[in-house]
Coordinates of C-alpha atoms and ligand atoms in Angstrom, one line a residue:
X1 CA -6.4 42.1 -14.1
X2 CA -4.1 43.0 -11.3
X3 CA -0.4 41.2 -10.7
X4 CA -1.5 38.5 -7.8
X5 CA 2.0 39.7 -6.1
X6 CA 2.1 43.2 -6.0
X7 CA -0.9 44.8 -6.8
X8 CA 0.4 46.5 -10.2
X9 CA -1.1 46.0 -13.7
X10 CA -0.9 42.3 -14.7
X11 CA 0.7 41.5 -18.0
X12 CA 0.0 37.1 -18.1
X13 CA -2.3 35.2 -16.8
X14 CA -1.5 31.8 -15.3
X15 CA -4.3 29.8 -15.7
X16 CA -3.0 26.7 -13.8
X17 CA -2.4 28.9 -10.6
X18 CA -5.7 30.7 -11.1
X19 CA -3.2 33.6 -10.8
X20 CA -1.7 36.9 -12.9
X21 CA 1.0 38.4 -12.9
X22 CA 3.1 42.0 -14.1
X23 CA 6.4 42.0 -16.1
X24 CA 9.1 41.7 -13.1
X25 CA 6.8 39.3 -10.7
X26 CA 5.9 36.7 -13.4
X27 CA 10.1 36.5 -13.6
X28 CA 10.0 35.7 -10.0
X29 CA 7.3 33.2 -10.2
X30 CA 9.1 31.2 -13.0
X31 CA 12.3 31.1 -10.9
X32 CA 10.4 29.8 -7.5
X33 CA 8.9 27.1 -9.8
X34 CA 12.1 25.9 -10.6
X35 CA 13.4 26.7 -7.1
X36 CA 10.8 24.7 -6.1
X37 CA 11.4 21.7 -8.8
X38 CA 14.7 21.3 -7.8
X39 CA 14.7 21.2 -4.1
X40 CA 11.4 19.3 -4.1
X41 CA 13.5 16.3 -6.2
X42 CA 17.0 17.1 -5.0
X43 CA 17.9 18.1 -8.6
X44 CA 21.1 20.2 -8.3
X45 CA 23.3 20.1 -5.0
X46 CA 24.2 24.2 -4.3
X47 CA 28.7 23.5 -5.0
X48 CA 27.5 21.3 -8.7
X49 CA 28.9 21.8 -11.9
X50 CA 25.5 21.7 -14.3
X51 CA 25.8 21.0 -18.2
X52 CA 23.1 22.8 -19.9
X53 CA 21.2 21.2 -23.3
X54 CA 20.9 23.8 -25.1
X55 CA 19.2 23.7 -28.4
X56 CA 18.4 27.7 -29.1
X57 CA 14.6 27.3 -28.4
X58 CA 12.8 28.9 -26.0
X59 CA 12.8 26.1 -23.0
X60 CA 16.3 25.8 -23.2
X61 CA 17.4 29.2 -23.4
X62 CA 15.1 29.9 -20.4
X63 CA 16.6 26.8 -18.3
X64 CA 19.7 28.5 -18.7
X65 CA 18.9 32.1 -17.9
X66 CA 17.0 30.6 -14.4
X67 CA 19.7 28.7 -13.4
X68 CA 22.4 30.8 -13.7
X69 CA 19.6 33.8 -12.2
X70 CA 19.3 31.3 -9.0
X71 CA 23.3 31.3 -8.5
X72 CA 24.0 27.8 -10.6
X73 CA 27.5 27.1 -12.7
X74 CA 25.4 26.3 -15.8
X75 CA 27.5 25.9 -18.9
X76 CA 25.5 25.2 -22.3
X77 CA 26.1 22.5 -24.6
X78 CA 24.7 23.1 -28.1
X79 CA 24.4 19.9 -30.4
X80 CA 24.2 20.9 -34.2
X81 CA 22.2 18.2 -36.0
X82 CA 23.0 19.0 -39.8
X83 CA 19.2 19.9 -40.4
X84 CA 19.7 22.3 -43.4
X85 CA 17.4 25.5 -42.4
X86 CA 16.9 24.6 -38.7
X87 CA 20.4 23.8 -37.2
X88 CA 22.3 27.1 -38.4
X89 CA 19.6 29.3 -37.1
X90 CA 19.0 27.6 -34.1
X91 CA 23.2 27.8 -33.3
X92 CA 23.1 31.6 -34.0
X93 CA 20.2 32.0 -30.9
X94 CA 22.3 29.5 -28.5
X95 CA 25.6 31.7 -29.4
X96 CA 24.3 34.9 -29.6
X97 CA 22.8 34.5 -26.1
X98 CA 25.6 32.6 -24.7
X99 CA 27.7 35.9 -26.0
X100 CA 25.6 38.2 -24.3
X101 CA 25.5 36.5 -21.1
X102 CA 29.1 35.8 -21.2
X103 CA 28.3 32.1 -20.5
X104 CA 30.2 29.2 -21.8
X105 CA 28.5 27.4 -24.9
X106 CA 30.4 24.3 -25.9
X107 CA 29.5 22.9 -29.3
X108 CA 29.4 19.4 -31.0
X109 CA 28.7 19.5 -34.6
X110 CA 27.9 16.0 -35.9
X111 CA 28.3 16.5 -39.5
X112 CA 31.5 17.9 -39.2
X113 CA 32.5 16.3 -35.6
X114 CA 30.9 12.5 -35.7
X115 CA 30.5 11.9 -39.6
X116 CA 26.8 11.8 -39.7
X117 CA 24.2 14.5 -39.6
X118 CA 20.6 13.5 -38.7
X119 CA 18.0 13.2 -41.8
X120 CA 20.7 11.2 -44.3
X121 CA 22.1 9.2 -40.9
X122 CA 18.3 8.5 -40.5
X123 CA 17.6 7.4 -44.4
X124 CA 20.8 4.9 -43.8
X125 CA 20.3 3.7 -40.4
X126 CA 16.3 3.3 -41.6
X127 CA 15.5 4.7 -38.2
X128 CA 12.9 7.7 -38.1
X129 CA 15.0 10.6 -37.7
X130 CA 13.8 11.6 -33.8
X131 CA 15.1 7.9 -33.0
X132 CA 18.4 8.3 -34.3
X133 CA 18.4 12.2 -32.8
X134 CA 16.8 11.0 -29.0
X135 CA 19.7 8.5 -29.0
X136 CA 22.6 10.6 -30.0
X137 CA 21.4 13.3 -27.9
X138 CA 21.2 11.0 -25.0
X139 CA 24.6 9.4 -25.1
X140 CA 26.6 12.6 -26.2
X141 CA 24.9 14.7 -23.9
X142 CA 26.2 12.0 -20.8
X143 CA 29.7 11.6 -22.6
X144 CA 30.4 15.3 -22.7
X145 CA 29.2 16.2 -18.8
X146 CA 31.7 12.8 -18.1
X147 CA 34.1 13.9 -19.7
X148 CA 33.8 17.5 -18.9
X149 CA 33.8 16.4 -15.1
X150 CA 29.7 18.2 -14.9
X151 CA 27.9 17.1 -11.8
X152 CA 24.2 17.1 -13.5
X153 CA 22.9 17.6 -17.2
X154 CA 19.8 19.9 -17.3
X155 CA 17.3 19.4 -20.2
X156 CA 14.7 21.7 -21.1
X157 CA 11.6 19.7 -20.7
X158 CA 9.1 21.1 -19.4
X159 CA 5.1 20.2 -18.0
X160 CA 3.3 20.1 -21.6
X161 CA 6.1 17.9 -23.0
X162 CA 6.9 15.8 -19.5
X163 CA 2.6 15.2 -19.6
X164 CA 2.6 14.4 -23.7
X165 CA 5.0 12.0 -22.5
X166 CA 3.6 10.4 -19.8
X167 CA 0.0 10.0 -21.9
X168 CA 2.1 8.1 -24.4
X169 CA 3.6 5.7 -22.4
X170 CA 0.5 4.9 -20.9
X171 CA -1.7 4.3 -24.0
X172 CA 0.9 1.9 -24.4
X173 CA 1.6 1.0 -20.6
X174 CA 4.9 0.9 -21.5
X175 CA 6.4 -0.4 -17.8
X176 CA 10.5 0.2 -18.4
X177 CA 9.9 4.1 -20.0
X178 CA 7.3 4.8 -17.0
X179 CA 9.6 3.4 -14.6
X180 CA 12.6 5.9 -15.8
X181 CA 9.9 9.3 -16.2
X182 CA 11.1 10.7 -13.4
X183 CA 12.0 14.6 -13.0
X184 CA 15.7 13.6 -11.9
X185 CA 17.5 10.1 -13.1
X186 CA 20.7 9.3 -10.8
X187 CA 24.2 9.6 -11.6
X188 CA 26.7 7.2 -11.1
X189 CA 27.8 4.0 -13.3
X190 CA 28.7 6.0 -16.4
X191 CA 25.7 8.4 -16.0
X192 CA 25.5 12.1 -15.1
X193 CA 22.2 13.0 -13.0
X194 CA 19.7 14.0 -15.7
X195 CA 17.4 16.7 -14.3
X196 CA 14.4 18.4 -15.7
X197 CA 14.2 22.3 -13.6
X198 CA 10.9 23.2 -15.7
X199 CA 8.4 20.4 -14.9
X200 CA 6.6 23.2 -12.7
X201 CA 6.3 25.4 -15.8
X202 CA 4.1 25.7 -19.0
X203 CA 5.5 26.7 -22.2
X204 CA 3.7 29.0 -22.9
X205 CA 5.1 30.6 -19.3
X206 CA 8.7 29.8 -21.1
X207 CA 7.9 31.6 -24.1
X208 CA 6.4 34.8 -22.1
X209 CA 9.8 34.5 -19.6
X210 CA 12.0 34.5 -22.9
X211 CA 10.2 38.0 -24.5
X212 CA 10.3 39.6 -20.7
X213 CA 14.1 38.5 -20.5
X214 CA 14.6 39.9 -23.4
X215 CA 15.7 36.4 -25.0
X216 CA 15.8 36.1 -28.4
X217 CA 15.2 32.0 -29.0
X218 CA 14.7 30.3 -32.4
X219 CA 10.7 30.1 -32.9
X220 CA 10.3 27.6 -35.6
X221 CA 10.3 24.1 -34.8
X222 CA 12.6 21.5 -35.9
X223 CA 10.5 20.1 -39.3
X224 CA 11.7 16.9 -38.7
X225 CA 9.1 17.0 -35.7
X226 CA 6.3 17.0 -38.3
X227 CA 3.7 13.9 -38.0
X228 CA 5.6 13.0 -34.5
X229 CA 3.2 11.4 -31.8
X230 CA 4.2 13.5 -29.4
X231 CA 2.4 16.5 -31.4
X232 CA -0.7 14.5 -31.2
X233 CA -0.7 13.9 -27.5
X234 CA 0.2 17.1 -26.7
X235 CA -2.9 18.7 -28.9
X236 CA -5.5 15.9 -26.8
X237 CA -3.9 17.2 -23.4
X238 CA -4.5 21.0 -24.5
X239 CA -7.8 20.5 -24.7
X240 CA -8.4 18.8 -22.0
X241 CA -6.6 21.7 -20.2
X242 CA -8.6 24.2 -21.7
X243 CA -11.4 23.0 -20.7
X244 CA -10.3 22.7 -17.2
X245 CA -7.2 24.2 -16.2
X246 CA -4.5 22.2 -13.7
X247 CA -5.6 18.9 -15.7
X248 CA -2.2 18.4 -17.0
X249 CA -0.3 19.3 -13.3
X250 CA -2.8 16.6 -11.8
X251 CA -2.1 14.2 -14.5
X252 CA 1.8 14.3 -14.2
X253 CA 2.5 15.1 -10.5
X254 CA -0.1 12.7 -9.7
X255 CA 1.8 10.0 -11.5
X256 CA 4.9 11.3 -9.6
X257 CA 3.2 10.6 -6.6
X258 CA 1.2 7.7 -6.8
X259 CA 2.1 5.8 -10.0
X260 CA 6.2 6.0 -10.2
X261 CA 6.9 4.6 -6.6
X262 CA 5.0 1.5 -8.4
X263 CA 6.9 1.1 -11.7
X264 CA 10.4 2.1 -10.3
X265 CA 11.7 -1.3 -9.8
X266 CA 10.9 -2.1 -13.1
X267 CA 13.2 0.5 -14.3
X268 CA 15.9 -0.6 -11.3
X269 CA 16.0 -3.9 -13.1
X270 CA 17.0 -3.1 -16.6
X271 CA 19.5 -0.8 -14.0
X272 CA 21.0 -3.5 -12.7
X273 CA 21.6 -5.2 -16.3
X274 CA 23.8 -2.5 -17.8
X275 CA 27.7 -2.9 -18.5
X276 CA 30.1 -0.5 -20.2
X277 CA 29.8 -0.8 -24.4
X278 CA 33.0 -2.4 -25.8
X279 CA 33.2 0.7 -28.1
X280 CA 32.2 3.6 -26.2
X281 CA 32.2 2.3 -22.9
X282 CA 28.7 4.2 -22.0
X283 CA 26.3 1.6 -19.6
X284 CA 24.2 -0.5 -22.3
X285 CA 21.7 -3.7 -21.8
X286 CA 22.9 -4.8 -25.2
X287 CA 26.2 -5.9 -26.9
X288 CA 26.7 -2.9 -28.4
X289 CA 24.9 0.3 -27.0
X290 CA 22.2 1.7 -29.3
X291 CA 23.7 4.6 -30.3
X292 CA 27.3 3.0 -32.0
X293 CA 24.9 0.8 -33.1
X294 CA 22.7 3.9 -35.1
X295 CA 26.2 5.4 -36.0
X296 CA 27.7 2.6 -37.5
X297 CA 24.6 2.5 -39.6
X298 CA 24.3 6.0 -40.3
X299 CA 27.5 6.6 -41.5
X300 CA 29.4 8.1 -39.1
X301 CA 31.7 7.3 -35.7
X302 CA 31.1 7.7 -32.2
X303 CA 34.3 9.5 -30.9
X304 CA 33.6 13.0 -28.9
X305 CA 35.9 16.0 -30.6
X306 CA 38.0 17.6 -27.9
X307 CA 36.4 20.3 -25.7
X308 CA 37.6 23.9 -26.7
X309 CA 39.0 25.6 -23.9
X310 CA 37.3 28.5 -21.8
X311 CA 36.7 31.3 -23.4
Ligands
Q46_401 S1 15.3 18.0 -32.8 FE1 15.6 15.8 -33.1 FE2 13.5 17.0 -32.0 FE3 14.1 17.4 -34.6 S2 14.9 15.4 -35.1 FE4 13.2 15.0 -33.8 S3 14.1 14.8 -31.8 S4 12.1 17.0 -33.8 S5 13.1 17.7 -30.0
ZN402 ZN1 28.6 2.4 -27.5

């Protein structure tokens, strides 16, 4: 097998791209995929400040290192969820390569920070504990790039999870979520842009980027994630793709391309609905926004601890 750019031994294949690659040129290819992402959907404007979601896995680790390898000012933002074996490791990965890199990692602890940590919050709020975890990731992620005066939040998501996705929300032709599945969501009343940099990349490609980089990520997965949907859709569209290869590309750029333009006004709607949440002041259909809502009920409070200054 010979590297499709230069000739030399190849070292991964890339099934998807019907392509191989050595060490140094499969680097290159993961960085024009997100090169590509982000100019194809306007993701991050060259002079913009980008908030990073880190969680010490492999996708996020890798968002970060490509970013700030394209020329991005990609800060990190780790959120520690009190899950007792998973959090503390997976805080050690974010800082230890944050250290090395000599990038800025801010940290939010909710047990100690917000009063709540995520599997007795989810017991109390009698939420399932990824519903209580989406939610506070969501809003704290938005308050700290607001607050932090960050152009764009970045998330790690790449194509298997963007595609699991997708197959979910159709099985249940959920309208408002496919309306809002969209590579970049736009800033502006009370949002930061949310962008997703990997959609053009596997990961497995993230996981083979993090061992070439030299990145050392936390490998096991959160156990909360256990019996989650999303595992099961995932597993169906692996074997679909191993059986023919590009099947999960064609099922999620396809929607992109066809599908969203159809659903978007469904999600421009609920859009125009928001207002500010009388407690936390973050855009919300309801009263109260969802996530005071979960605190309240999981025992904890709402308010963001100040930012630590640059190191
Ligand atoms: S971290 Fe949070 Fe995930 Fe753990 S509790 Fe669920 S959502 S599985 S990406
Ligand atoms: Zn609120």
């Amino acid at each position: 097998m010979k590297c499709r750019s230069c000739g030399h031994p190849a070292i991964i294949d890339v099934r998807r791209h019907n392509a191989a690659f050595c060490g140094p040129c499969f680097v290159r290819h993961c960085q024009e995929q997100v090169r590509r992402a982000i100019h194809a959907f306007g993701m991050i404007g060259p002079d913009e400040r980008v908030l990073v979601a880190v969680s010490g896995g492999k996708d996020s680790l890798a968002l970060w290192d490509l970013l700030v390898s394209l020329g991005y000012q990609a800060d990190g933002l780790y959120l520690g969820l009190g899950i007792a074996g998973y959090s503390e490791p997976s805080a050690g990965a974010a800082r230890s390569y944050a250290r090395r890199r000599n990038l800025h990692l801010r940290e939010i602890d909710l047990p100690n920070d917000l009063g709540f940590d995520i599997p007795t919050g989810s017991r109390a709020a009698k939420r399932a504990p990824c519903s209580l975890c989406g939610t506070s990731k969501r809003h704290l992620f938005n308050a700290a790039a607001l607050e932090g005066g960050y152009d764009v939040v970045a998330t790690g998501h790449n194509l298997d999870d963007e595609a699991a996705v997708l197959y979910g929300n159709v099985l249940r032709w959920d309208l408002a979520y496919l309306g809002r599945q969209l590579p970049v969501l736009p800033g502006g009343d009370g949002f930061a842009r949310k962008v997703k940099p990997l959609v053009r990349l596997s990961e497995r490609d993230m996981a083979a980027y993090c061992v070439m980089q030299g990145i050392d990520y936390m490998i096991e997965e959160c156990p909360m994630a256990a019996g989650n949907r999303h595992i099961g859709y995932k597993n169906a569209l692996n074997d679909v793709e191993a059986r023919s290869p590009g099947t999960k590309a064609a099922f999620y750029f396809g929607f992109l391309e066809r599908m969203a333009p159809l659903v978007a006004s469904v999600a421009e709607e609920e859009r125009r609905e928001l207002h500010p949440c009388p407690d936390c002041a973050s855009p919300t259909v309801s009263d109260i926004c969802a996530f005071c809502r979960l605190v309240a009920k999981a025992g904890g409070h709402g308010r963001l601890p100040a930012a630590q200054e640059e190191p």
